[in-house]
JSON list of C-alpha atoms in Angstrom, two decimals:
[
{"chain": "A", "resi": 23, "resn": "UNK", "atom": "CA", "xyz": [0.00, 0.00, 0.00]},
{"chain": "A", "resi": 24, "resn": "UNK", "atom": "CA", "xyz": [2.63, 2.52, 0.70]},
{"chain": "A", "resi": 25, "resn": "UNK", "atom": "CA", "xyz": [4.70, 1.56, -2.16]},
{"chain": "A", "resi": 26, "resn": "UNK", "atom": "CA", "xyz": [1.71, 2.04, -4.34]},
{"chain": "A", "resi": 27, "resn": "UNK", "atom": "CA", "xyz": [0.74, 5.82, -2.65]},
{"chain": "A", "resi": 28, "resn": "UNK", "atom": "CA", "xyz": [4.71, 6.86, -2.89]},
{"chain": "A", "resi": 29, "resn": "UNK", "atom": "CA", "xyz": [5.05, 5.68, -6.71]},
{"chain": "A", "resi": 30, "resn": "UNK", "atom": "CA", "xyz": [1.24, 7.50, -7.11]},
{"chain": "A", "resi": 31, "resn": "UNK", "atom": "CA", "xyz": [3.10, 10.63, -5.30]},
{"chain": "A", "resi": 32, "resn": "UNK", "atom": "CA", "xyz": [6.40, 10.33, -6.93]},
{"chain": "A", "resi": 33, "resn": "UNK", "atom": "CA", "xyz": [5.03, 10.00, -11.04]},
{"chain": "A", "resi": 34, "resn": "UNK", "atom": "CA", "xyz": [2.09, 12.06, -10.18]},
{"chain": "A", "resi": 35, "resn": "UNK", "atom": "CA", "xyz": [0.00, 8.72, -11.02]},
{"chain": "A", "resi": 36, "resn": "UNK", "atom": "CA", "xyz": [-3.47, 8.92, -11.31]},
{"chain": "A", "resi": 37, "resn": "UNK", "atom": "CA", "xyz": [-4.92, 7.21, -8.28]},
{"chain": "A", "resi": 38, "resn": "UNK", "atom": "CA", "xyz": [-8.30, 6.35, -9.87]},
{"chain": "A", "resi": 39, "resn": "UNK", "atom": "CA", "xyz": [-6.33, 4.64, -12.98]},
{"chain": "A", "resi": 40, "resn": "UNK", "atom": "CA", "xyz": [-4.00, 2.51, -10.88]},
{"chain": "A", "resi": 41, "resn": "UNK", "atom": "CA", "xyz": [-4.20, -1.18, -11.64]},
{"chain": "A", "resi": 42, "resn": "UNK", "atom": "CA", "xyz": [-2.70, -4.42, -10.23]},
{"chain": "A", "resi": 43, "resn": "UNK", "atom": "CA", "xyz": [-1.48, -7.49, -12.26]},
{"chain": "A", "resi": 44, "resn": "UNK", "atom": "CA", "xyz": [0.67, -10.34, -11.62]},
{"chain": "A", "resi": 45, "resn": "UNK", "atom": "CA", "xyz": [2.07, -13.67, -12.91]},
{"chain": "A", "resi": 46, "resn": "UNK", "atom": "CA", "xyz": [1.47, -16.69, -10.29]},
{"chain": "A", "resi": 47, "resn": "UNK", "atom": "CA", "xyz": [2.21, -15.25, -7.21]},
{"chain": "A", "resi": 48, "resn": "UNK", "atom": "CA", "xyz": [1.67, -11.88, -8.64]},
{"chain": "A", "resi": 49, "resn": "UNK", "atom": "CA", "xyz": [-1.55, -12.79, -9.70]},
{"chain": "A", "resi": 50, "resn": "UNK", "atom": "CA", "xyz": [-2.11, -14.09, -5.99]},
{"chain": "A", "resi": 51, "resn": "UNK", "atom": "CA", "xyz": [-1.19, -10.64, -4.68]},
{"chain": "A", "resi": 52, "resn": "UNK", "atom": "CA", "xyz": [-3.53, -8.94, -7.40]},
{"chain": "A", "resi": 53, "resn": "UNK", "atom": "CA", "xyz": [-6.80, -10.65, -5.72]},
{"chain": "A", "resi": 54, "resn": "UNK", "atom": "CA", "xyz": [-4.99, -9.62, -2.08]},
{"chain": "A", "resi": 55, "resn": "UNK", "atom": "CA", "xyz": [-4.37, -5.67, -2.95]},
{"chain": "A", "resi": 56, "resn": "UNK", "atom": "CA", "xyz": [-8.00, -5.37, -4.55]},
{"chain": "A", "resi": 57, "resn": "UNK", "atom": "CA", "xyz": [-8.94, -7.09, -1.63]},
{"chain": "A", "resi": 58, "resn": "UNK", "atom": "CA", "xyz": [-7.46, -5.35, 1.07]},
{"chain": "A", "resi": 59, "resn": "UNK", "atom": "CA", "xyz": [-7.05, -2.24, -0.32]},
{"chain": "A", "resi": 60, "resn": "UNK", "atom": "CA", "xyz": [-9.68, -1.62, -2.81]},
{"chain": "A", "resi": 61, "resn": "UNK", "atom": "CA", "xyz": [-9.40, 2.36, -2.96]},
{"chain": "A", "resi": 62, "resn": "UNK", "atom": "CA", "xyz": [-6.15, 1.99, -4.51]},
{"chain": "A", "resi": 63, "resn": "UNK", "atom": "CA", "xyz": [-6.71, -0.20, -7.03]},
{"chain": "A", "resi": 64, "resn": "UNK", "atom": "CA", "xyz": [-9.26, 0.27, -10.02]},
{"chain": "A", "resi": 65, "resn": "UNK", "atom": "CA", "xyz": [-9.25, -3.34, -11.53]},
{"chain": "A", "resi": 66, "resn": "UNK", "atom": "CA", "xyz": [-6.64, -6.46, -11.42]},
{"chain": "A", "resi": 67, "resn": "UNK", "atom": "CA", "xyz": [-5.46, -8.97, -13.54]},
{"chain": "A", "resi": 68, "resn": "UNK", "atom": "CA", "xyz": [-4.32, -12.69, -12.31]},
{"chain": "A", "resi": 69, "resn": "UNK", "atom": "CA", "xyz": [-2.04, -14.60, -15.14]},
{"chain": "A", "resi": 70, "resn": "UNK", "atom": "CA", "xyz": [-1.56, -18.46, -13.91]},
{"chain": "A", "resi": 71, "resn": "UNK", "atom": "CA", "xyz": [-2.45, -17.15, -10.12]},
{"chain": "A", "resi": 72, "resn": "UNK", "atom": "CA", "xyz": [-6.07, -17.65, -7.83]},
{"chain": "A", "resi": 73, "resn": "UNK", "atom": "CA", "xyz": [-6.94, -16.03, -4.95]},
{"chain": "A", "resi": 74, "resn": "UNK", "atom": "CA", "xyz": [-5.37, -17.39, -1.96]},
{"chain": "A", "resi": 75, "resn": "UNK", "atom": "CA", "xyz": [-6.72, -19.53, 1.14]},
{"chain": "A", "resi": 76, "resn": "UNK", "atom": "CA", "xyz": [-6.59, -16.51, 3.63]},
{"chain": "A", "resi": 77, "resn": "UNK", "atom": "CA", "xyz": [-8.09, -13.84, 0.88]},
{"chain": "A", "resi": 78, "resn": "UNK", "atom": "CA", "xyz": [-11.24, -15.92, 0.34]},
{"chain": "A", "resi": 79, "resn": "UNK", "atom": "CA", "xyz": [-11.44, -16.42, 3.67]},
{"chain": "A", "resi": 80, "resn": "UNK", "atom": "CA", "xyz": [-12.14, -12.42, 3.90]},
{"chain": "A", "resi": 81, "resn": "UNK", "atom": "CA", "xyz": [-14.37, -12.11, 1.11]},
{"chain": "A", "resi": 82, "resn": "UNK", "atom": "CA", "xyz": [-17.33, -10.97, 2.27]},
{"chain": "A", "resi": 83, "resn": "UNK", "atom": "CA", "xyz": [-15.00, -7.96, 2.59]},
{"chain": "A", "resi": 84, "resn": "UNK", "atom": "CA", "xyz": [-14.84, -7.37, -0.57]},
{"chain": "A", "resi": 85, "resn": "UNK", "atom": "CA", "xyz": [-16.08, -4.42, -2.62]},
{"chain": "A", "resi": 86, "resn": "UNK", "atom": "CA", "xyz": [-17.19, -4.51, -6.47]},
{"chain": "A", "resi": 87, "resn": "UNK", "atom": "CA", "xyz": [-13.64, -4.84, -8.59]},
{"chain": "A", "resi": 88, "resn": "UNK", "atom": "CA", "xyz": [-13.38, -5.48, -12.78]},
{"chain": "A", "resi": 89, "resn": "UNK", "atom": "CA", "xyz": [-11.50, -8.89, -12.90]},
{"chain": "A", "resi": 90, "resn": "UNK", "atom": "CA", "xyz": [-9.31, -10.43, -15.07]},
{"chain": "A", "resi": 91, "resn": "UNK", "atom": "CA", "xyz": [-7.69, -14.22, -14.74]},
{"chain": "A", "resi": 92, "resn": "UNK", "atom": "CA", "xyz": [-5.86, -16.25, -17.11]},
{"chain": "A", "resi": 93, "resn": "UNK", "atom": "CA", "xyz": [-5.50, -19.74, -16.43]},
{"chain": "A", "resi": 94, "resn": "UNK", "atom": "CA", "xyz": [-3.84, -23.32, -17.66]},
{"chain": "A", "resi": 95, "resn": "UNK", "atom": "CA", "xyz": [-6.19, -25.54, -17.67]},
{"chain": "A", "resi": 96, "resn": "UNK", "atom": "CA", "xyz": [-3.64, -28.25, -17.44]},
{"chain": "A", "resi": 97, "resn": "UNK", "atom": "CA", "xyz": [-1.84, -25.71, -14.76]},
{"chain": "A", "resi": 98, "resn": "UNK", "atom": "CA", "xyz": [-0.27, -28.57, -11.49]},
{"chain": "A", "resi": 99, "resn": "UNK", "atom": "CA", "xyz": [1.28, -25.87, -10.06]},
{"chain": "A", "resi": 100, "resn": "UNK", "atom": "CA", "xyz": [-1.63, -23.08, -9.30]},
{"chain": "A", "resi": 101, "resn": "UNK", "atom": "CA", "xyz": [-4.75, -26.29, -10.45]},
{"chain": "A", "resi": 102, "resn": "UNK", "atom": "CA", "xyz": [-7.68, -24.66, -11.83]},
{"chain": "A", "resi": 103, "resn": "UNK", "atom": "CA", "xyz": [-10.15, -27.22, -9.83]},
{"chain": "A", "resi": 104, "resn": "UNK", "atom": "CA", "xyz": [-8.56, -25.59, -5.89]},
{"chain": "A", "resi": 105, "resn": "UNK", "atom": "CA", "xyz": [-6.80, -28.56, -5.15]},
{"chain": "A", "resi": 106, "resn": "UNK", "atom": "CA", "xyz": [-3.81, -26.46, -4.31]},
{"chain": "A", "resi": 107, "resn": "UNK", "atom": "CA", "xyz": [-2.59, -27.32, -1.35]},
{"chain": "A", "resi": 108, "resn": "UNK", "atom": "CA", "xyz": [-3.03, -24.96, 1.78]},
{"chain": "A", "resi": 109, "resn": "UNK", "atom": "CA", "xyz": [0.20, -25.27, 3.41]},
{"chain": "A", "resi": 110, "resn": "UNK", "atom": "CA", "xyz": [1.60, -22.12, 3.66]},
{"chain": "A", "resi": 111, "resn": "UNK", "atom": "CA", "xyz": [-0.98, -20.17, 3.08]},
{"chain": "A", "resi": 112, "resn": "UNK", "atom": "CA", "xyz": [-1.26, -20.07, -0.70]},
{"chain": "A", "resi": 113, "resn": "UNK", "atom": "CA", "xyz": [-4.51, -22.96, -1.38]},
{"chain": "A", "resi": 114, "resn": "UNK", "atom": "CA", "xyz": [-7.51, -22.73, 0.50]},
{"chain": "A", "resi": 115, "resn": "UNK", "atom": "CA", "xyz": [-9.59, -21.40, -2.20]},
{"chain": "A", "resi": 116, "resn": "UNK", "atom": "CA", "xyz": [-12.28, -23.32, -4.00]},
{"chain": "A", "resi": 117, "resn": "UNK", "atom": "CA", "xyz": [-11.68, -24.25, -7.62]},
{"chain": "A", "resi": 118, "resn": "UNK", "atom": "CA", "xyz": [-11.58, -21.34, -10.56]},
{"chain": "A", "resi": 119, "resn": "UNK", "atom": "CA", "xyz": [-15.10, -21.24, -11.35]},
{"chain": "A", "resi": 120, "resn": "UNK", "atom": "CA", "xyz": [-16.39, -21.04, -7.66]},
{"chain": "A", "resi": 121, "resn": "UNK", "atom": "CA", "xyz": [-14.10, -17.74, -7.82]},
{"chain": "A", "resi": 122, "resn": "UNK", "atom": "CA", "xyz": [-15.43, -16.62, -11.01]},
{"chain": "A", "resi": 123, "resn": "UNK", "atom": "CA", "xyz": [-19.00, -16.89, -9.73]},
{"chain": "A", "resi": 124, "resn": "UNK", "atom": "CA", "xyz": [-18.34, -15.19, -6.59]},
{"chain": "A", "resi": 125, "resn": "UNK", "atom": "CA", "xyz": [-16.57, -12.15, -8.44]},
{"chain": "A", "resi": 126, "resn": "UNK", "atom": "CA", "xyz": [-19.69, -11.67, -11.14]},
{"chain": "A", "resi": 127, "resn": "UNK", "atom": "CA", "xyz": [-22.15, -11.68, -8.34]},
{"chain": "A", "resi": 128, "resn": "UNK", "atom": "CA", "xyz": [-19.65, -8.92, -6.32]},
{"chain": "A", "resi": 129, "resn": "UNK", "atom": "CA", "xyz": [-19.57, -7.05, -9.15]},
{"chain": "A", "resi": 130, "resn": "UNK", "atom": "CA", "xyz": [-23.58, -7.74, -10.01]},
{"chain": "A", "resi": 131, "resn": "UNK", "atom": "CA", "xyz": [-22.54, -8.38, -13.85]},
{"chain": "A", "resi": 132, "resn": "UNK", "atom": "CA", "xyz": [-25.78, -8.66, -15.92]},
{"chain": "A", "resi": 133, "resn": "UNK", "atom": "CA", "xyz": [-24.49, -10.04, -19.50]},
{"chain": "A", "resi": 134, "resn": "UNK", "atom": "CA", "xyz": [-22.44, -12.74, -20.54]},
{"chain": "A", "resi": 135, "resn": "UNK", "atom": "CA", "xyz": [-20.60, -13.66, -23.78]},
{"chain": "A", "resi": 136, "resn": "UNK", "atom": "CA", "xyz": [-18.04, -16.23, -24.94]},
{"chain": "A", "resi": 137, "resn": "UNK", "atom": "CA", "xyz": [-15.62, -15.51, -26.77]},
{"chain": "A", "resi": 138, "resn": "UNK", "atom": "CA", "xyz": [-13.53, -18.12, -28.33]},
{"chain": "A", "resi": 139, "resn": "UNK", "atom": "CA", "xyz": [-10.10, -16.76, -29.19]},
{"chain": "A", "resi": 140, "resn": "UNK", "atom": "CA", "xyz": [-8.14, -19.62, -30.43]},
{"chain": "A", "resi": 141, "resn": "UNK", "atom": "CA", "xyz": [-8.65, -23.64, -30.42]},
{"chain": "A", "resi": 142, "resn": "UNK", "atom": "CA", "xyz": [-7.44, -23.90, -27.24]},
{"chain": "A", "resi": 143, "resn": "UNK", "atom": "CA", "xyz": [-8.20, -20.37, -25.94]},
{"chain": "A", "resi": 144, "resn": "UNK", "atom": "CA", "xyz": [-12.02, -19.78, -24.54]},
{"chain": "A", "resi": 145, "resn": "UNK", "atom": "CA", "xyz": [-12.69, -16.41, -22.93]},
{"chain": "A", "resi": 146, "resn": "UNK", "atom": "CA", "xyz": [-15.75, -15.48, -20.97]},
{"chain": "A", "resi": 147, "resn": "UNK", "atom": "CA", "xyz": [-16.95, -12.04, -20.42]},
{"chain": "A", "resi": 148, "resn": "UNK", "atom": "CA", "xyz": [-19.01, -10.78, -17.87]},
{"chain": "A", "resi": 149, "resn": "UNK", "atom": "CA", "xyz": [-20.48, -7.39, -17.97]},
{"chain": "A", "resi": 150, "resn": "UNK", "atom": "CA", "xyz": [-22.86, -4.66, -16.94]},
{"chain": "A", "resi": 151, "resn": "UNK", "atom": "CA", "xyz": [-22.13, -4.88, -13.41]},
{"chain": "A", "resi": 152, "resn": "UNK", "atom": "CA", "xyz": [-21.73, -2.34, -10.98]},
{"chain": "A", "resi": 153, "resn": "UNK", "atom": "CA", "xyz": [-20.29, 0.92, -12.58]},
{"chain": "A", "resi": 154, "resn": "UNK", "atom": "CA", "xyz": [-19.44, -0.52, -15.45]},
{"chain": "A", "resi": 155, "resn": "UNK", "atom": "CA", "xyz": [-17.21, -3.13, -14.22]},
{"chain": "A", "resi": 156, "resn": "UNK", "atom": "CA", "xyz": [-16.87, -6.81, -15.62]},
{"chain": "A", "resi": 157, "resn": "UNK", "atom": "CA", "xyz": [-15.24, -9.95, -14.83]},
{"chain": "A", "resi": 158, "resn": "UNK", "atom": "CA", "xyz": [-13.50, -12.12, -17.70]},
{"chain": "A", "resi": 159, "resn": "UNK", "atom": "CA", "xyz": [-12.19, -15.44, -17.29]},
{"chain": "A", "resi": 160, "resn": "UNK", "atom": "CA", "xyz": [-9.36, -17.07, -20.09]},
{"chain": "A", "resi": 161, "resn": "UNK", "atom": "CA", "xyz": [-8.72, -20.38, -20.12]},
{"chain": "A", "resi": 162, "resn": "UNK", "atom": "CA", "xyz": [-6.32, -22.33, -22.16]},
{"chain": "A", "resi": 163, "resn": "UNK", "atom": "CA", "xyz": [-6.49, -26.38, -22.74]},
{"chain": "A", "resi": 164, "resn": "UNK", "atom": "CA", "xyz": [-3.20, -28.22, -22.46]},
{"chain": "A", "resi": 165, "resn": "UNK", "atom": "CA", "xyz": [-1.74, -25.04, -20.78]},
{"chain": "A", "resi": 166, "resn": "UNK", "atom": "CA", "xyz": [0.46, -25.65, -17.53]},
{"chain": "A", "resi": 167, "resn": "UNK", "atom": "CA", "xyz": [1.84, -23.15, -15.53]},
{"chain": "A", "resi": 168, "resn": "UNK", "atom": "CA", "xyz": [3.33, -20.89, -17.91]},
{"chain": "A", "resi": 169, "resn": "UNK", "atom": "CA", "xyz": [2.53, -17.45, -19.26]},
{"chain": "A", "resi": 170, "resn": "UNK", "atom": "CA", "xyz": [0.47, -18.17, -22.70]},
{"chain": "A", "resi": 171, "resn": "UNK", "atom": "CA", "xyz": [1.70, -16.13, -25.65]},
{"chain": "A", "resi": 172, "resn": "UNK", "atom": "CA", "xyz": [-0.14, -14.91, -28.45]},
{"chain": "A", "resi": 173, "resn": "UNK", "atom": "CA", "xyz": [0.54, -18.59, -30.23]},
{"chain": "A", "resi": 174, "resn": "UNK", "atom": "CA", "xyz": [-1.11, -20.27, -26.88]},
{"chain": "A", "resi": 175, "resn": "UNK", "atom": "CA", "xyz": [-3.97, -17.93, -25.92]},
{"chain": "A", "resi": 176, "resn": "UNK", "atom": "CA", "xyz": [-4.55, -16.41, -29.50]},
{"chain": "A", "resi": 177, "resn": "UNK", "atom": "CA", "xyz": [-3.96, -13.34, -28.15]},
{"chain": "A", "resi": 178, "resn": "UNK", "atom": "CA", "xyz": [-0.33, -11.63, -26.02]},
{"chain": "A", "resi": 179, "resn": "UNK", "atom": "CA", "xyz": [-1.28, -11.56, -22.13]},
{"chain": "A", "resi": 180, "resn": "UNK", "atom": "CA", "xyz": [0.04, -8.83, -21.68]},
{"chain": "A", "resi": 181, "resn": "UNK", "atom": "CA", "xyz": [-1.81, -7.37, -25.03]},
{"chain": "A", "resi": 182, "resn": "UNK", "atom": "CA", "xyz": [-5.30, -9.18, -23.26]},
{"chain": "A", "resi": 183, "resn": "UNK", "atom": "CA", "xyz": [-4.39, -7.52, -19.70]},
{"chain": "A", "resi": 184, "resn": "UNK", "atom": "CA", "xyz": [-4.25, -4.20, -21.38]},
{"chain": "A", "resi": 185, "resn": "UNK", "atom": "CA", "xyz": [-7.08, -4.42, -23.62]},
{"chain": "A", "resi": 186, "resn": "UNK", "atom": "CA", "xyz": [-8.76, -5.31, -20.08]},
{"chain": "A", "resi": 187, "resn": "UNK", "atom": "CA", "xyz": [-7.35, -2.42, -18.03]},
{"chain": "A", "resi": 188, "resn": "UNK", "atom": "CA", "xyz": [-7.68, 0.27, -20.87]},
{"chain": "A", "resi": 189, "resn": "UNK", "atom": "CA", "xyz": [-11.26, 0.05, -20.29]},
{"chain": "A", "resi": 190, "resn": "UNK", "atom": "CA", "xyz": [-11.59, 1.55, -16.93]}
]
């Protein structure tokens, strides 16, 4: 949090236009910092991350947040069906459609279309929810725990994360 007001301070960031995104861990810490500090932080994006035992634990916490995860269907590391393990702290957390569900009632979305990218790339959108936010959800067959390129996912992450962001 103070890193995040000090870089806001220091680069004259906007603070209504400051987003979080993060790679396994990093996408762990994404649900956390929307979670715990939701002021600060206008939408997130988890790549190959979940939300973590202790963060869904606090949920009903929560305020209305846009949403973006990426996920390997085929992922052992960070499994898309919560099996992860909650030793240390990391599992805990139901599997990724439990999430999913819980983050497009949050954010009250109202529409929902499926996109799909690529043969092994579905994306579902969730939208209309509260001011203006949405929720999507990428998922890649016969993706582990890696980042998925644009050959993968049809589409860059990081292209798909700001093609996300750019809209709030």
């Amino acid at each position: 949090k103070e890193l995040v007001e000090s870089l806001q301070k220091k680069h004259a960031l906007d603070p209504k236009r400051t987003f979080v995104s993060g790679v396994s861990n990093g996408g762990f810490m994404s649900y956390t910092m929307v979670s715990e500090h939701p002021a600060q932080f206008r939408a997130a994006a988890s790549i190959i991350g979940t939300v973590s035992g202790e963060t869904w634990r606090k949920r009903e916490k929560m305020k209305p947040v846009p949403i973006l995860q990426i996920s390997g269907l085929s992922d052992r590391i960070v499994p898309v069906n919560g099996s992860m393990s909650p030793a240390g702290g990391w599992g805990g957390a139901p599997d990724q459609k439990t999430i999913i569900e819980f983050f497009k009632k949050l954010n009250q979305t109202s529409t929902e279309e499926t996109v799909k990218v690529s043969p092994r790339t579905t994306g579902y959108r969730y939208r209309g929810g509260v001011n203006g936010s949405e929720v999507w959800l990428y998922e890649v067959k016969d993706w582990g725990h890696r980042v998925p390129g644009r050959k993968e996912l049809g589409v860059h992450s990081v292209d798909l994360v700001w093609d996300f962001f750019s809209r709030y």
